[in-house]
PDB file of C-alpha atoms in Angstrom:
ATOM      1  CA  UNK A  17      -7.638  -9.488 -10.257  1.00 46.00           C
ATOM      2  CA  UNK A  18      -5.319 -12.790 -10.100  1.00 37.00           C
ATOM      3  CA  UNK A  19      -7.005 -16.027  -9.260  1.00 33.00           C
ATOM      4  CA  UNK A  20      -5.069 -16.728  -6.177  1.00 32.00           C
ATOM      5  CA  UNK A  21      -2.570 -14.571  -3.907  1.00 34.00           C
ATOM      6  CA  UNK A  22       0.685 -16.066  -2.519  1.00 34.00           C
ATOM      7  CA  UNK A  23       2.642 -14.319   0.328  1.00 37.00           C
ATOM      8  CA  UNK A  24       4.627 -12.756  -2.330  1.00 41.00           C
ATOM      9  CA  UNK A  25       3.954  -8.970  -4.403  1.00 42.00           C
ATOM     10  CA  UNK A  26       3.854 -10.893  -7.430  1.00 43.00           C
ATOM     11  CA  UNK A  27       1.158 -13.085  -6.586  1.00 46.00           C
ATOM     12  CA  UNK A  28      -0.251  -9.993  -4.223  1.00 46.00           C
ATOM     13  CA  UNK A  29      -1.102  -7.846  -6.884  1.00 45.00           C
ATOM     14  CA  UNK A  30      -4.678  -8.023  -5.829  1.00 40.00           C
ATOM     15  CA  UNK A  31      -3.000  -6.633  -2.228  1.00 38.00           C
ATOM     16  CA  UNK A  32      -2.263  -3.445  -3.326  1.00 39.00           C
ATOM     17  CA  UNK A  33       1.433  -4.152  -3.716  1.00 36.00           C
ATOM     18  CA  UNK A  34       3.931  -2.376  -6.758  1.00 35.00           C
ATOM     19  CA  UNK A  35       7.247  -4.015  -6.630  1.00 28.00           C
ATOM     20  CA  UNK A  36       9.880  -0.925  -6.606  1.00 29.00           C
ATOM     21  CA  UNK A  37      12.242  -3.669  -5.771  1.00 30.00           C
ATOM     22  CA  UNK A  38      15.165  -3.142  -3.646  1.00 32.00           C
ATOM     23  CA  UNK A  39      16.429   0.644  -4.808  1.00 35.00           C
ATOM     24  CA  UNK A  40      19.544   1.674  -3.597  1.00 34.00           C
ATOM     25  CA  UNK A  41      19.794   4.208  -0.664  1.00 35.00           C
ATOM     26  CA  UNK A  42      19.682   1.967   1.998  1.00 33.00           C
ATOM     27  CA  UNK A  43      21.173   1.970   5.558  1.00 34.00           C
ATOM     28  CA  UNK A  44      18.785   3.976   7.022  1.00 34.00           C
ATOM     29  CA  UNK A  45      19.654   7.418   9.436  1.00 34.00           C
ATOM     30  CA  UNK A  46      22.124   9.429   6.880  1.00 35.00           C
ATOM     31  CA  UNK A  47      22.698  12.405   6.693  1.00 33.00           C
ATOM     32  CA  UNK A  48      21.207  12.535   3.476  1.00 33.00           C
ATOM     33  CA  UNK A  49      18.011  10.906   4.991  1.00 33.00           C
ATOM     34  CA  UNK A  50      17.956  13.171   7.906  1.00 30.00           C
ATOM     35  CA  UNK A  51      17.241  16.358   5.038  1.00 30.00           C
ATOM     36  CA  UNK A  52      14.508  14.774   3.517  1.00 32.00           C
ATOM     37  CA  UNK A  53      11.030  16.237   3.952  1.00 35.00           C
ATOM     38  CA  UNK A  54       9.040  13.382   5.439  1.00 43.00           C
ATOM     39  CA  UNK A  55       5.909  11.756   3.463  1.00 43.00           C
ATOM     40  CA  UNK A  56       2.470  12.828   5.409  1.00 44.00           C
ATOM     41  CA  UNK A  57      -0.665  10.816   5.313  1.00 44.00           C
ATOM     42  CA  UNK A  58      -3.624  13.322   5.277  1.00 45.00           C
ATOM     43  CA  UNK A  59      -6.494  12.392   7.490  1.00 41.00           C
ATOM     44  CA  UNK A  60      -9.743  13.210   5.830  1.00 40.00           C
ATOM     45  CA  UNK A  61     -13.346  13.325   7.759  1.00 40.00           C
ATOM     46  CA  UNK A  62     -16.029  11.445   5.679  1.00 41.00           C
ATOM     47  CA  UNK A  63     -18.999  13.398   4.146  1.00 42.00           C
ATOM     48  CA  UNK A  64     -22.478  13.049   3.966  1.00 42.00           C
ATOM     49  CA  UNK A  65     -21.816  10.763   0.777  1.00 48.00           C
ATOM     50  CA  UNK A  66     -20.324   7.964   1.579  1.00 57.00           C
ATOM     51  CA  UNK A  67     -21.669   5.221   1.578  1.00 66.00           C
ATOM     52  CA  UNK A  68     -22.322   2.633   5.230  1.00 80.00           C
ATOM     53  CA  UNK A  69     -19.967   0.020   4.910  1.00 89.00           C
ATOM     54  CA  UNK A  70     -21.420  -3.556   4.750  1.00 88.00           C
ATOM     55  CA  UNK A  71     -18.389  -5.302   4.081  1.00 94.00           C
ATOM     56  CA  UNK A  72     -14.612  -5.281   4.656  1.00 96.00           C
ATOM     57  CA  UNK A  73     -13.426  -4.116   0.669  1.00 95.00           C
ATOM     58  CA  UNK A  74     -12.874  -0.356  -0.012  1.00 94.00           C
ATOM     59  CA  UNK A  75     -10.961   1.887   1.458  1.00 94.00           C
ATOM     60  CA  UNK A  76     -10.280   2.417   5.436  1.00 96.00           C
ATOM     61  CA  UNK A  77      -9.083   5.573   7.141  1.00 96.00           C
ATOM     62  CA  UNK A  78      -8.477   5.360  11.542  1.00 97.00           C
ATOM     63  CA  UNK A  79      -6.155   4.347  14.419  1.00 97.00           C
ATOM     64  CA  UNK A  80      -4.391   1.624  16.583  1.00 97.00           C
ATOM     65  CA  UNK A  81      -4.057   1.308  19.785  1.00 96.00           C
ATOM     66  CA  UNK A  82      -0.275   1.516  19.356  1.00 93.00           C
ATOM     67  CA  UNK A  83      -0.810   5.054  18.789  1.00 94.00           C
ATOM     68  CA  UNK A  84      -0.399   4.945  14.645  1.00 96.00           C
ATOM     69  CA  UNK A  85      -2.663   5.986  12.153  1.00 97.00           C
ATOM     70  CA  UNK A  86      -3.322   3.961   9.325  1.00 97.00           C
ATOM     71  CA  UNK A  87      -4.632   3.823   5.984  1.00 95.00           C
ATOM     72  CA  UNK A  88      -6.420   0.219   4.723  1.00 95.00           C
ATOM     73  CA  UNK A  89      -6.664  -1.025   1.755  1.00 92.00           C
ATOM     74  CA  UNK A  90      -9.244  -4.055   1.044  1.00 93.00           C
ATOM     75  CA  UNK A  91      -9.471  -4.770  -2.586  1.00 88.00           C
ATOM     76  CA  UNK A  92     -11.630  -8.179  -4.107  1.00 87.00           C
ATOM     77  CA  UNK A  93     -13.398  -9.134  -7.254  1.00 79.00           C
ATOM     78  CA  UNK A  94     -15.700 -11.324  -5.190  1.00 76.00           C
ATOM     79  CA  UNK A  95     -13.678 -14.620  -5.517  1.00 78.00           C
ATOM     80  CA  UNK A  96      -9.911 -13.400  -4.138  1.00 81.00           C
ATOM     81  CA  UNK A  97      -9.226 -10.890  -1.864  1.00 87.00           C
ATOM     82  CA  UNK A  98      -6.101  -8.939  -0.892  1.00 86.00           C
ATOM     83  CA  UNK A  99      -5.438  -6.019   2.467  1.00 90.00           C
ATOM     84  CA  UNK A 100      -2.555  -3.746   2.615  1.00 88.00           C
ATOM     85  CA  UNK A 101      -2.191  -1.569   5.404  1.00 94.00           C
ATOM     86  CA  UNK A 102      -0.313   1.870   5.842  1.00 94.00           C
ATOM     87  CA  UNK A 103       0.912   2.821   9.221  1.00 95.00           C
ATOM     88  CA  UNK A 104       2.199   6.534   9.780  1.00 96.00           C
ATOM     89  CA  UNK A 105       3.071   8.523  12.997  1.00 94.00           C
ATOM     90  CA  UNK A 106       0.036  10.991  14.441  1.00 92.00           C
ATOM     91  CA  UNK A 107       3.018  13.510  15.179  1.00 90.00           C
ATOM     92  CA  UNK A 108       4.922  13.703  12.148  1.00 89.00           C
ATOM     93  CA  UNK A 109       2.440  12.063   9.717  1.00 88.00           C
ATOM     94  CA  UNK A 110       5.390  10.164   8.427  1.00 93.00           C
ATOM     95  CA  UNK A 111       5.127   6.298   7.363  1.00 95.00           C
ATOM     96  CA  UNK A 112       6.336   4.320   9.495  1.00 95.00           C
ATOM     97  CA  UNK A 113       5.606   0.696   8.135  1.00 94.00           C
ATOM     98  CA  UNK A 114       3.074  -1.682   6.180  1.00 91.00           C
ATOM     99  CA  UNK A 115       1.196  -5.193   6.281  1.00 92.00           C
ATOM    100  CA  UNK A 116       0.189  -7.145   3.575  1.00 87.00           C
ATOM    101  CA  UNK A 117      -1.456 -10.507   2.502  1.00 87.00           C
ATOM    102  CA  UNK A 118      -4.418 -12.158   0.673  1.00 89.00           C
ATOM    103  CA  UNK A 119      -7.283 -12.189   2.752  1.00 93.00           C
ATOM    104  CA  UNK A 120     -10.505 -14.192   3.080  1.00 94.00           C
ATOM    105  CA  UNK A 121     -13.635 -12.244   3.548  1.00 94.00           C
ATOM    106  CA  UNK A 122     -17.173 -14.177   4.547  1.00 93.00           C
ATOM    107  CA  UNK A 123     -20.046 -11.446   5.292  1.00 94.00           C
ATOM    108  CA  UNK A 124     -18.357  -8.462   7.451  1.00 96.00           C
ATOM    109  CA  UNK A 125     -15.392 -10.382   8.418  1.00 97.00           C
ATOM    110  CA  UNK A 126     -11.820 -10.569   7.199  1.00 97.00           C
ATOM    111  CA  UNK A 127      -9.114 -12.766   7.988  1.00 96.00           C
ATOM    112  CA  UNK A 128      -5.694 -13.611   7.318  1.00 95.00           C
ATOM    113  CA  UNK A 129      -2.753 -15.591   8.447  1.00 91.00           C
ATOM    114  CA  UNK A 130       1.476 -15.000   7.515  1.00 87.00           C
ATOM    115  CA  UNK A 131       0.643 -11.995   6.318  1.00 90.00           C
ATOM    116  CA  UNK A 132       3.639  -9.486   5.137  1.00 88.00           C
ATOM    117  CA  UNK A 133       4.852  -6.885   7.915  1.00 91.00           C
ATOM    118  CA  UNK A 134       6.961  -4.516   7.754  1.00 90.00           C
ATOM    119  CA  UNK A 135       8.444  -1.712  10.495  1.00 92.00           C
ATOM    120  CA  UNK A 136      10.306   0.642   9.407  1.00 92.00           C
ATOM    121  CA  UNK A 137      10.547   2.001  12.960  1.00 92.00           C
ATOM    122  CA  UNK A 138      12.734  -0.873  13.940  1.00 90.00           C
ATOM    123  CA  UNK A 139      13.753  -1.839  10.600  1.00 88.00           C
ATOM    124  CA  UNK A 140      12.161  -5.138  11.032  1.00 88.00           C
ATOM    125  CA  UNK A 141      10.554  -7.439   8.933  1.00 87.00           C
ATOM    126  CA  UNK A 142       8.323 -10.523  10.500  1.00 89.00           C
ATOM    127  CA  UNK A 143       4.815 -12.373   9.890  1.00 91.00           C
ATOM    128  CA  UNK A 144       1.326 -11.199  11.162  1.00 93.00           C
ATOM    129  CA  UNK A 145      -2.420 -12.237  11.164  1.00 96.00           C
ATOM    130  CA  UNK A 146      -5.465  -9.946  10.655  1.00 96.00           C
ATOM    131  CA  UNK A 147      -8.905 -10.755  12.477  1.00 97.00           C
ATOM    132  CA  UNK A 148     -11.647  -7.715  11.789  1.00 97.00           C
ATOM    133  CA  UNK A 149     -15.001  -7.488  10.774  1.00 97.00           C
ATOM    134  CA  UNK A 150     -17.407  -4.313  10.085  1.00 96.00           C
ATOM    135  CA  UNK A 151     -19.973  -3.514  13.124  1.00 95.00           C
ATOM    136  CA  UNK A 152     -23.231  -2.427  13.000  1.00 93.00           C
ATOM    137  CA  UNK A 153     -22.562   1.105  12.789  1.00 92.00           C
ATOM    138  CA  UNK A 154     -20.532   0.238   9.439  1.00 94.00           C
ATOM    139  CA  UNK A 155     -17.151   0.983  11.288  1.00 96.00           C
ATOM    140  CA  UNK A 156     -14.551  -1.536  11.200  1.00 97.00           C
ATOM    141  CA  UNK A 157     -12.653  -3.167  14.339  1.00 97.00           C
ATOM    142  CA  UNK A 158     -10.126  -5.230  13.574  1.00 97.00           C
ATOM    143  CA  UNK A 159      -6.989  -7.211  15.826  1.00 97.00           C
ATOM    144  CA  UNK A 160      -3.346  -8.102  14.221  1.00 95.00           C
ATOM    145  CA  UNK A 161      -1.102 -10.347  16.009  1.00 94.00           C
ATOM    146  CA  UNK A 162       2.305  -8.753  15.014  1.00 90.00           C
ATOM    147  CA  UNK A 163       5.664  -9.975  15.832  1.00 86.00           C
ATOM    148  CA  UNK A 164       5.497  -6.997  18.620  1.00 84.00           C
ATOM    149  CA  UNK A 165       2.320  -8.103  20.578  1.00 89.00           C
ATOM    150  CA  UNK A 166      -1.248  -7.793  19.712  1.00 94.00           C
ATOM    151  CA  UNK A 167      -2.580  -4.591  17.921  1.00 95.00           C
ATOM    152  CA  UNK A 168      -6.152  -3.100  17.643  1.00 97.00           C
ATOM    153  CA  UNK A 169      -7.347  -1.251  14.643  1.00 97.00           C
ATOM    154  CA  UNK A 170     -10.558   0.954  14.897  1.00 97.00           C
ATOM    155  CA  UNK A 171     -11.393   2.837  11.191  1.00 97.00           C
ATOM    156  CA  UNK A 172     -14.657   4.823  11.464  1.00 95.00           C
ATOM    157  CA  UNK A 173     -13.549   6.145   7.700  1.00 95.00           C
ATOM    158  CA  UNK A 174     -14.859   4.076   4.717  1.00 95.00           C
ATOM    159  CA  UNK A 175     -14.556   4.653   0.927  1.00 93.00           C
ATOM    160  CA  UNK A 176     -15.687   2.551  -1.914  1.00 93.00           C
ATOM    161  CA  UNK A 177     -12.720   1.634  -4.173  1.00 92.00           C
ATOM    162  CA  UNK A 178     -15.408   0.367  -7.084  1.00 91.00           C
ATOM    163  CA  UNK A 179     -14.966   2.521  -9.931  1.00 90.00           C
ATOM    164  CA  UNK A 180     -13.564   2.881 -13.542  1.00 90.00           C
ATOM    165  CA  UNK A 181     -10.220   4.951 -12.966  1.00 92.00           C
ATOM    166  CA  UNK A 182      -8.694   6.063 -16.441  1.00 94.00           C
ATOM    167  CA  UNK A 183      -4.877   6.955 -16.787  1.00 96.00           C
ATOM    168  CA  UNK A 184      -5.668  10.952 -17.611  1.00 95.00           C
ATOM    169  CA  UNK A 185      -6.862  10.740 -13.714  1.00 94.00           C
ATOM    170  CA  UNK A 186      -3.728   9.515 -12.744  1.00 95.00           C
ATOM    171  CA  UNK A 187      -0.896  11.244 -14.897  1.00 96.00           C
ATOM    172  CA  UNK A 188       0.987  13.436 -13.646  1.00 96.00           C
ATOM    173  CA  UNK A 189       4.239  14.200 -11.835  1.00 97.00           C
ATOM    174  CA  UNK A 190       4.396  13.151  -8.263  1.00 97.00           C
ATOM    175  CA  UNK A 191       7.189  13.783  -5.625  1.00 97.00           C
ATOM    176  CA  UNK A 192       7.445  12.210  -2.598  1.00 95.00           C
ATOM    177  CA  UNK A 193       9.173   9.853   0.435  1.00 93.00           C
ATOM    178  CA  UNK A 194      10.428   6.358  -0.817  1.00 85.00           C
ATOM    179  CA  UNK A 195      10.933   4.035   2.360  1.00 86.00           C
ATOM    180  CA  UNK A 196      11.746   0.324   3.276  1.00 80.00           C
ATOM    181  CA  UNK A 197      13.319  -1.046   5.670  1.00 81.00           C
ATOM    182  CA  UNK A 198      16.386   0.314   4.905  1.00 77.00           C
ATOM    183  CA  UNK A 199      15.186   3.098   3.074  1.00 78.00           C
ATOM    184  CA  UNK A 200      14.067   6.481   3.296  1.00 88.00           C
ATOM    185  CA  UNK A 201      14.904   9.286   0.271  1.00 87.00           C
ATOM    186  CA  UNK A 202      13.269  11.153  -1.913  1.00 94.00           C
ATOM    187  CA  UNK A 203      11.508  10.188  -5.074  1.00 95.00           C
ATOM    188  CA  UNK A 204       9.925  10.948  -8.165  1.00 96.00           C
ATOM    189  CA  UNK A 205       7.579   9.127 -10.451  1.00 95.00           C
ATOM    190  CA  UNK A 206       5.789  10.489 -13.672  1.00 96.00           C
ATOM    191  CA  UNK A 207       3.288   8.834 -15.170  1.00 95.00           C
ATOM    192  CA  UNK A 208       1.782   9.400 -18.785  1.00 96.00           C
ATOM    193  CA  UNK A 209      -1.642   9.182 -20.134  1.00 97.00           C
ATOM    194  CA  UNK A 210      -0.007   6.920 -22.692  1.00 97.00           C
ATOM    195  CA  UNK A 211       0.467   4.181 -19.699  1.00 95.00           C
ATOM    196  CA  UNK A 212       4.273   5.078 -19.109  1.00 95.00           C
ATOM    197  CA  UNK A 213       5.601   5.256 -16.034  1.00 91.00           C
ATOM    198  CA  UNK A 214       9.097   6.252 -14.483  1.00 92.00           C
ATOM    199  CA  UNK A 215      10.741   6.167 -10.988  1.00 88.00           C
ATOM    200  CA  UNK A 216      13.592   7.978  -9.987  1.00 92.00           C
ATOM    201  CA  UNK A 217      15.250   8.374  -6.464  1.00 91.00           C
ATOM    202  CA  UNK A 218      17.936  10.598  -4.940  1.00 89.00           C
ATOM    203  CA  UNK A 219      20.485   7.324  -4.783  1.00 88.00           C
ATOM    204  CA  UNK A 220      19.871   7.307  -8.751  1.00 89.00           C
ATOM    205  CA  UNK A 221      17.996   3.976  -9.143  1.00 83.00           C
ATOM    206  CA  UNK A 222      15.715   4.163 -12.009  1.00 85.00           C
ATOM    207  CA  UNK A 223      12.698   2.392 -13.287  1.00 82.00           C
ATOM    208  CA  UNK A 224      10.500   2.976 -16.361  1.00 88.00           C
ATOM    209  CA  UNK A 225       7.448   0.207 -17.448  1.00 87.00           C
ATOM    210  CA  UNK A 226       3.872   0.481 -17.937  1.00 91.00           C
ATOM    211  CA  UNK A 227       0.870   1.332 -15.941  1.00 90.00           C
ATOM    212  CA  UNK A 228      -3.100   0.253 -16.790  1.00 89.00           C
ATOM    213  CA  UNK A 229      -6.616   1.044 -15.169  1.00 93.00           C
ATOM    214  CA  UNK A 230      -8.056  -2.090 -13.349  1.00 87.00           C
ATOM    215  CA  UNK A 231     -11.958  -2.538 -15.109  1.00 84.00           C
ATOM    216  CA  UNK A 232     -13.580  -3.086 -12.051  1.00 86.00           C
ATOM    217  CA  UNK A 233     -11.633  -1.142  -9.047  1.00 90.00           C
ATOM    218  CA  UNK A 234     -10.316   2.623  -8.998  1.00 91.00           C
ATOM    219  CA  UNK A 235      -6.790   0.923  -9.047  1.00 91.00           C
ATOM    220  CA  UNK A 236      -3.928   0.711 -11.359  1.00 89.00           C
ATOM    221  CA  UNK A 237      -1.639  -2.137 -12.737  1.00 83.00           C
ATOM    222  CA  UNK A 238       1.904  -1.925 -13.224  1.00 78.00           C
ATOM    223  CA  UNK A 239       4.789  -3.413 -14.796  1.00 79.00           C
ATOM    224  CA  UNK A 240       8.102  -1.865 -13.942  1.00 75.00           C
ATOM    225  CA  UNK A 241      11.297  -3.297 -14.392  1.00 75.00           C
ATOM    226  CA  UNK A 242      14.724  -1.526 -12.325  1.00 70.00           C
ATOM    227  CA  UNK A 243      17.521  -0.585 -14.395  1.00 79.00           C
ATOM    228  CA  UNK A 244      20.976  -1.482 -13.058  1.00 80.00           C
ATOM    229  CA  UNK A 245      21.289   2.066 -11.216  1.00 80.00           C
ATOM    230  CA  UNK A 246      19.150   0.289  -8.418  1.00 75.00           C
ATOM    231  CA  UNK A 247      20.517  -1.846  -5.633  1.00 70.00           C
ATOM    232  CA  UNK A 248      18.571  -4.438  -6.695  1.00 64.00           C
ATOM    233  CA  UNK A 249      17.712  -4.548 -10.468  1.00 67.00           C
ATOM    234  CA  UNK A 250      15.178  -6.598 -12.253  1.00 65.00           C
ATOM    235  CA  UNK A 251      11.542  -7.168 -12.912  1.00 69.00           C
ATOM    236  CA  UNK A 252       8.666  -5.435 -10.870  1.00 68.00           C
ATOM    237  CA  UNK A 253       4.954  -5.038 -11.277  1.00 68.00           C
ATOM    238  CA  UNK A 254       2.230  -4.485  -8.793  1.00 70.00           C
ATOM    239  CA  UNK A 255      -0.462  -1.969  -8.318  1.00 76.00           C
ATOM    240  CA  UNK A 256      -0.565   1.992  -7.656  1.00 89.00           C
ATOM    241  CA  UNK A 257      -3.610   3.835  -5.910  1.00 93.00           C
ATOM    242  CA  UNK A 258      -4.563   7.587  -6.895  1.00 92.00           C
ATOM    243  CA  UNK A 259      -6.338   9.090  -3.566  1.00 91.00           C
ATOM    244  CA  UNK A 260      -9.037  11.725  -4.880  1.00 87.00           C
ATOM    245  CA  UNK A 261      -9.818  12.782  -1.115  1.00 85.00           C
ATOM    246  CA  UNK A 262      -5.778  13.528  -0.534  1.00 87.00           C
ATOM    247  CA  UNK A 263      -4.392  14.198  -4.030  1.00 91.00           C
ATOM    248  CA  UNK A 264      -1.979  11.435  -3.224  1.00 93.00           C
ATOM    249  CA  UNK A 265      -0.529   8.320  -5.355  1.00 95.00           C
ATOM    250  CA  UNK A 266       0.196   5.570  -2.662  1.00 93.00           C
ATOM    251  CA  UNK A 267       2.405   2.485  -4.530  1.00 87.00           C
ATOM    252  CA  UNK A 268       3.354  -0.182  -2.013  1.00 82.00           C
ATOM    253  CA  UNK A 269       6.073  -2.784  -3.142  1.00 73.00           C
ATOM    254  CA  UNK A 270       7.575  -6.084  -2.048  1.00 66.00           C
ATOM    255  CA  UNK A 271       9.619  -9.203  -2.968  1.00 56.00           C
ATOM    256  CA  UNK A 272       9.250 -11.377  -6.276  1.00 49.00           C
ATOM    257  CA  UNK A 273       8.527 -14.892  -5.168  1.00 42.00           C
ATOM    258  CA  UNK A 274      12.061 -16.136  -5.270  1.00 43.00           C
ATOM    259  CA  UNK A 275      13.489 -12.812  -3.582  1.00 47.00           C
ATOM    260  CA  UNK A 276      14.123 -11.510   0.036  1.00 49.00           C
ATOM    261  CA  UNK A 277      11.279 -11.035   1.744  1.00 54.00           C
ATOM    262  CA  UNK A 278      12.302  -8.305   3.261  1.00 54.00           C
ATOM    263  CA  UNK A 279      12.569  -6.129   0.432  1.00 64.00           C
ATOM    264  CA  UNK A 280       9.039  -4.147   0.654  1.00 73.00           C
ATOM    265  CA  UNK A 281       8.958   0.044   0.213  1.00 78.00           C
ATOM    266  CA  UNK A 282       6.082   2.261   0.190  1.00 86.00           C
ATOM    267  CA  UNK A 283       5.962   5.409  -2.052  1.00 87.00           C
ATOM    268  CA  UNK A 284       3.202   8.475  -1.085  1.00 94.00           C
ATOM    269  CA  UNK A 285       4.092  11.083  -3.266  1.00 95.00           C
ATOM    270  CA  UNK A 286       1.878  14.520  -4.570  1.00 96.00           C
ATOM    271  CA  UNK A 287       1.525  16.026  -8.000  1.00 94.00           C
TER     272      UNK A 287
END
């Protein structure tokens, strides 16, 4: 994992965050948009496996009191740490917006400040904090401050994201939702056991780079530039999760240092 994390995908990496920068398709509400079969989130119950959470990293599955479900991410090498975390509708299952950020974590407690948010509900993009820590029970409770009032997050879910993930786990052709702000078509990426990896979108933006196993955490590294096709072309990387309990890839994405910060897309897509 990187040594430090900025409030940028770039230095995120260790967030959870793949860079799909900018593709075209924007504006949100077309007609185009309107046919496209929305991205679900599946909810899965835990087993008699998992492990009791005693700290924050791994994997989180539960609810706000917004009336969202969510999907957390809480990945750290012991020295930095990084939280992304999926929102999606309890009706339609569709996503409906993300937050991001490094993260400190001291015992069973997280925190953050200026972290990354982004609504794709309202199609805004602002800056958020994240209190939480994991209870007793193992559950986590957590509290963001978001740019539309206070928010609490209850995830009685956990998974262990330790692991040694290889690229013939991950291969495979996956179709799904691409959405940002702006944004919501359909997309494809492929991904090789030879470490390729290539992005394609019903505006026509393509992307093709490289994609490598983290050593320590079932995650993936990526380095994808955008061809001029895209709205936005240039170079990407980040990292890509494959969910064994959902068959799902998640890649989240956001803004190079020097770009808009507003430019951050998830992609859930199936094989």
């Amino acid at each position: 994992m990187p040594s430090t994390f900025r409030l940028s995908i770039s230095s995120l990496i260790g967030a959870l965050a793949l860079t799909l920068s900018a593709c075209g398709g924007g504006g949100g509400g077309g007609g185009e948009e309107s046919a496209i079969a929305e991205t679900t989130i599946e909810s899965t119950a835990p087993d008699s496996t998992t492990p009791k959470a005693e700290s924050p990293a791994g994997l989180w599955r539960g609810a706000t009191d917004a009336g969202k479900d969510f999907t957390a991410f809480v990945l750290t090498d012991g020295v930095t740490t990084g939280y992304m975390i999926v929102y999606s509708d309890k009706s339609t299952k569709s996503v409906t917006g993300f937050v991001q950020d490094g993260a400190e974590i001291i015992g069973r407690t997280i925190r953050a400040s200026n972290s990354l948010d982004y609504n794709f509900e309202t199609g805004q993009f602002g800056v958020t904090a994240l209190s939480g820590s994991v209870n007793d029970s193992g559950a986590f409770e957590g509290r963001l401050i978001r740019p539309t009032g206070p928010e609490l997050l209850t995830a009685n879910e956990y998974h262990s994201l330790e692991g040694t993930p290889t690229l013939a786990q991950v291969a495979g052709t996956y179709s799904g939702e691409f959405v940002g702000l702006e944004t919501r078509e359909a997309a494809t990426i492929v991904i090789t056991e030879a470490g390729e990896i290539v992005k394609t979108s019903a505006s026509g933006c393509t992307a093709s780079g490289e994609v490598f196993p983290d050593s320590k955490l079932n995650v993936y590294w990526i380095s994808l530039p955008f061809d001029q096709t895209c709205k936005s072309p240039g170079w990407n990387d980040g990292i890509a999760y494959w969910d064994p309990k959902t068959a799902q890839l998640y890649v989240i994405t956001g803004p190079d240092w020097d770009a808009v910060w507003g430019r951050g897309y998830v992609f859930i897509g199936a094989r």
